Coordinates of C-alpha atoms in Angstrom, one line a residue:
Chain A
X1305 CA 90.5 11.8 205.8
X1306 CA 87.7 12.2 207.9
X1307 CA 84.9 9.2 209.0
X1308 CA 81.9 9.4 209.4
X1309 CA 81.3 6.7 212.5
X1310 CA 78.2 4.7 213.2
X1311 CA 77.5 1.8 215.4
X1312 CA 77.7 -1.4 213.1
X1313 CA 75.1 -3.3 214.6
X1314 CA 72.7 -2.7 217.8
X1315 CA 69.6 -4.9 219.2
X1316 CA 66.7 -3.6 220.8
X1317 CA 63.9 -5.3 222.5
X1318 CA 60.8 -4.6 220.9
X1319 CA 58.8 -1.8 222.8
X1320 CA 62.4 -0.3 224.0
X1321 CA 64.3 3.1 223.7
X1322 CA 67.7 2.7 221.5
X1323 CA 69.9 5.5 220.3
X1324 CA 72.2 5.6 217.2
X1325 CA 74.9 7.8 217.0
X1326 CA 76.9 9.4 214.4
X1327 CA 80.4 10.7 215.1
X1328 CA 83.3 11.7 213.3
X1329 CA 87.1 10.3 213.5
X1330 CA 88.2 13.7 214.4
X1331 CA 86.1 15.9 215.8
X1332 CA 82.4 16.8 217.0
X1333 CA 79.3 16.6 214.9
X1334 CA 77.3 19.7 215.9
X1335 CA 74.1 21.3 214.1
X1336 CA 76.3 23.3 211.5
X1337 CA 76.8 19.7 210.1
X1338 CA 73.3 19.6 209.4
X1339 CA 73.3 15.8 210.1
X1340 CA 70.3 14.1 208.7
X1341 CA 68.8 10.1 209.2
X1342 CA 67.9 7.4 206.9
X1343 CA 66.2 4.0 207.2
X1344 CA 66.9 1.4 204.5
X1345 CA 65.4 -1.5 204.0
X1346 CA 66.9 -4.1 201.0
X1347 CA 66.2 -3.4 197.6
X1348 CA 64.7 -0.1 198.5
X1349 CA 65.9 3.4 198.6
X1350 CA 66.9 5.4 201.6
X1351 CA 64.1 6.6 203.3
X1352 CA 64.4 10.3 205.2
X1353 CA 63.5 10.4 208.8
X1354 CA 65.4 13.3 210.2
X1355 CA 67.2 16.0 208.0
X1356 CA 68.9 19.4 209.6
X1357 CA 69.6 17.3 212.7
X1358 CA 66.1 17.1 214.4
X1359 CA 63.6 17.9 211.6
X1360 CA 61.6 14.8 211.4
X1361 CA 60.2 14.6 208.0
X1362 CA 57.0 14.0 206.8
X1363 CA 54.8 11.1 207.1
X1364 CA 57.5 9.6 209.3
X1365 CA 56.1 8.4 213.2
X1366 CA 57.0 10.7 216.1
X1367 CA 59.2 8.0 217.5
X1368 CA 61.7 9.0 215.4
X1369 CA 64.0 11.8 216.7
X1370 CA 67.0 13.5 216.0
X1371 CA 69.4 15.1 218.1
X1372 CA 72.7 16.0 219.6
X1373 CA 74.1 13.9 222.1
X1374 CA 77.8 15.2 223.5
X1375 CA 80.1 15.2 220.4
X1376 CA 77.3 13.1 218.2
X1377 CA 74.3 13.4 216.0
X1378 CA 72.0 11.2 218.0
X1379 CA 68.8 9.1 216.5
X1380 CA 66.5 7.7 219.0
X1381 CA 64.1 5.5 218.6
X1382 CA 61.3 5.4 221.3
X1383 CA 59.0 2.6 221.5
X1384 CA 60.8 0.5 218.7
X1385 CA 59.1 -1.7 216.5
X1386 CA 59.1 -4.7 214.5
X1387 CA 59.4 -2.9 211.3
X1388 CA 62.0 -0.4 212.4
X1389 CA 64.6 -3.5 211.5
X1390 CA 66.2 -1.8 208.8
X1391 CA 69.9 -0.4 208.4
X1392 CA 70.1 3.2 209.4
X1393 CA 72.5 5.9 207.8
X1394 CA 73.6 8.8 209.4
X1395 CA 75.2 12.0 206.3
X1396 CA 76.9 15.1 207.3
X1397 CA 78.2 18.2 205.9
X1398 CA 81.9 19.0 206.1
X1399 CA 81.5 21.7 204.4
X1400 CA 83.0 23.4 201.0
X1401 CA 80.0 21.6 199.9
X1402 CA 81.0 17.9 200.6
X1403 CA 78.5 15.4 202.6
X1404 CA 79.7 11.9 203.7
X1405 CA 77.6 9.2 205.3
X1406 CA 78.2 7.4 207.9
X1407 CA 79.0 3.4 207.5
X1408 CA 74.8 2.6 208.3
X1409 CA 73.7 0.6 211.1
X1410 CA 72.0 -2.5 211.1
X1411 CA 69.4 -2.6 213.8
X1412 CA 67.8 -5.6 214.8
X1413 CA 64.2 -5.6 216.8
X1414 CA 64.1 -9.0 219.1
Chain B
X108 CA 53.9 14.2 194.5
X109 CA 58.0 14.5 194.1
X110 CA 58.9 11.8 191.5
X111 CA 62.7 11.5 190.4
X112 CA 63.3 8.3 187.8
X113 CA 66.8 7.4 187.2
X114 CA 67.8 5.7 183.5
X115 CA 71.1 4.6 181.6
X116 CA 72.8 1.9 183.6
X117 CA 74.2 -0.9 182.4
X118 CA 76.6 -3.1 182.1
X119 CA 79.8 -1.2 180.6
X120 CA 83.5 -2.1 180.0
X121 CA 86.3 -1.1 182.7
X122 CA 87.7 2.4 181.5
X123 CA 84.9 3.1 179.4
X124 CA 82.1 5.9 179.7
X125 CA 78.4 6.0 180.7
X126 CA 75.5 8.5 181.1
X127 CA 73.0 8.6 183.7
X128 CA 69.5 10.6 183.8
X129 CA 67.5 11.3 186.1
X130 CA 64.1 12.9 185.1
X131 CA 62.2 15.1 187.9
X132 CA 58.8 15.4 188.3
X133 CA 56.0 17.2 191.2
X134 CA 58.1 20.1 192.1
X135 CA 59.9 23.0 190.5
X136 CA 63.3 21.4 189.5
X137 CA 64.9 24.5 188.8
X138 CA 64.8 26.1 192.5
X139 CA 66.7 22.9 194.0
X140 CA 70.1 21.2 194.4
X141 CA 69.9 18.0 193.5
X142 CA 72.6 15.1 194.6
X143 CA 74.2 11.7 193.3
X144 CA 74.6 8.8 195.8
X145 CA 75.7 5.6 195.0
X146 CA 75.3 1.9 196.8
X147 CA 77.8 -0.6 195.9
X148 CA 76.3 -4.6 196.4
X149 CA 76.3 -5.1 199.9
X150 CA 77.7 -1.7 201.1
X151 CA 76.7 1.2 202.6
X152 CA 75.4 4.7 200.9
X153 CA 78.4 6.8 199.3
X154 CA 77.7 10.4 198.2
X155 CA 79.1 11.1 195.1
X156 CA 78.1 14.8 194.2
X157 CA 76.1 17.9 194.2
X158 CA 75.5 20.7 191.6
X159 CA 73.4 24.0 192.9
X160 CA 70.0 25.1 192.1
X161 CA 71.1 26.8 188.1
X162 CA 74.2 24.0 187.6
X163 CA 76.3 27.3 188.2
X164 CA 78.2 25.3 191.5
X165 CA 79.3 21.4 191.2
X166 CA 81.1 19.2 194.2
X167 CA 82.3 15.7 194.4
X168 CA 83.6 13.5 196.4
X169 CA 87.5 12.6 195.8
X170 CA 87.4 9.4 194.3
X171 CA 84.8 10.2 191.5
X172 CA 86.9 13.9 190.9
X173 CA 88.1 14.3 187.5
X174 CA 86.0 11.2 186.0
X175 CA 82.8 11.9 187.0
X176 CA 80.3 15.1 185.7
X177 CA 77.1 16.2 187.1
X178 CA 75.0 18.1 185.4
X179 CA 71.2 19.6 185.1
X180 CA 69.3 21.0 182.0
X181 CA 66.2 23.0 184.0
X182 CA 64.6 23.3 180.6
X183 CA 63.7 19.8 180.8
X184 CA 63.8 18.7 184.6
X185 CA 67.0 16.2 183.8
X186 CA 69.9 15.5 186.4
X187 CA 72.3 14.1 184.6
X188 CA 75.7 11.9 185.6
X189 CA 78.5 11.3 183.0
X190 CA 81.2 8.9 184.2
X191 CA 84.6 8.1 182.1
X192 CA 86.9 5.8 182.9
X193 CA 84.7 3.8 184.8
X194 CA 86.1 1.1 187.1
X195 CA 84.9 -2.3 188.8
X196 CA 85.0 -0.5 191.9
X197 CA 81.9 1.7 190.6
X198 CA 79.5 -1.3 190.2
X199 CA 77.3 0.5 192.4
X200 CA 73.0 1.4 192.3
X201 CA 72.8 5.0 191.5
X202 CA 70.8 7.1 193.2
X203 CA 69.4 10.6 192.2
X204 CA 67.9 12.8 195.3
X205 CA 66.7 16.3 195.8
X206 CA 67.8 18.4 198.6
X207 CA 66.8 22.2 199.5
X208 CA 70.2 23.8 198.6
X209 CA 73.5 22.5 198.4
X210 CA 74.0 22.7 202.1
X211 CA 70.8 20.4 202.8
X212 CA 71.4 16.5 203.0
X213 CA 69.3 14.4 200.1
X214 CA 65.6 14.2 201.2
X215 CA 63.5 13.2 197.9
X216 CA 64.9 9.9 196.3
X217 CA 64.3 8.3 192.7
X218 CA 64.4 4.2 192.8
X219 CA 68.0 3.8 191.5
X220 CA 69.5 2.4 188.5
X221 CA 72.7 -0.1 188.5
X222 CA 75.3 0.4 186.9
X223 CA 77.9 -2.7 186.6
X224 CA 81.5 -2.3 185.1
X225 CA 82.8 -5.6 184.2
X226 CA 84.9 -7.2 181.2

């Protein structure tokens, strides 16, 4: 069965660069996995940042970015703020038209 | 503005049966896949299922397959989810979300509705 792995929990000073990846169990993520990014904050619904890998959507700041990094979909944060503490959620295709997300992780700005 | 409003959760008996909706608004429904995700209390997001652009093409995810049934009637921008044989396990928020084609990760989301299974 594949896993779709994320980090469970990073910290991040605020004003600092932190990347999140997504990975799988077996195997690269790569753009034909169209790997796409989501903020979540409690009680709310996911919020799209990045869809086909690097496609930031719209409204959403420029210090948001999507990418690949080695073997992972890669979500970098640049200049992080205090209200970018939120869980994050990674989903990718596998295809045969199946997406799984990724396990989310909870990022912490202190 | 793309507005997607999910109804019909509820509280519901283990193994029985319930129908979700969710009503699309602020885009043409009919040219878009549209996908089911679900949060269960505490956890992470699960993807559930897809269904194409015309309801022609329908995937799940293995451990709804064969209980769970996602549909679309374009004539009235609906989504719609029927689950049988429900279980605990599917206490869950349920999300509806729009997505380019089947092939494209959710973008557009609706609010959620919960859906509890208890006895």
């Amino acid at each position: 069965q594949t896993v779709v792995t994320q980090e469970a929990s990073i910290s991040v000073p605020p004003g600092g660069t932190v990347t999140l990846t997504c990975g799988l169990n077996s195997g690269s993520v790569s753009t034909s996995f169209n790997p796409s990014w989501y903020q979540q904050t409690p009680g709310q619904p996911p919020r799209t940042l990045i869809h086909g890998t690097s496609s930031r959507s719209s409204g959403v700041p420029d210090r948001f970015s999507g990418s690949i990094l080695g073997n992972k979909a890669a979500l970098t944060i640049t200049g992080a703020q205090a209200e970018d503490e939120s869980h994050y959620y990674c989903v990718v295709y596998l295809g045969s038209g199946i997406w799984v997300f990724g396990g989310g992780t909870k990022l912490t700005v202190l | 503005q793309v507005h997607l409003v999910e109804s019909g959760g509820g509280v519901v008996q283990p193994g029985r049966s319930l129908r979700l909706s969710c009503a699309a608004s602020g885009f043409i429904f009919s040219n878009d896949a549209m996908h089911w995700v679900r949060q269960a209390p505490g956890k992470g997001l699960e993807w559930l299922s897809v269904v194409s652009y015309d309801g022609s093409t329908q995937y799940y995810t293995d451990s709804v397959k064969g209980r769970f049934t996602i549909s679309r009637d374009n004539s009235k921008n609906i989504l719609y989810l029927q689950m049988d044989s429900l279980r605990v396990e599917d206490t869950a928020v349920y999300f509806c979300a729009r997505s380019l084609e089947v092939v494209a990760a959710p973008r557009y989301w609706g609010q959620g509705t919960l859906v509890t299974v208890s006895s």
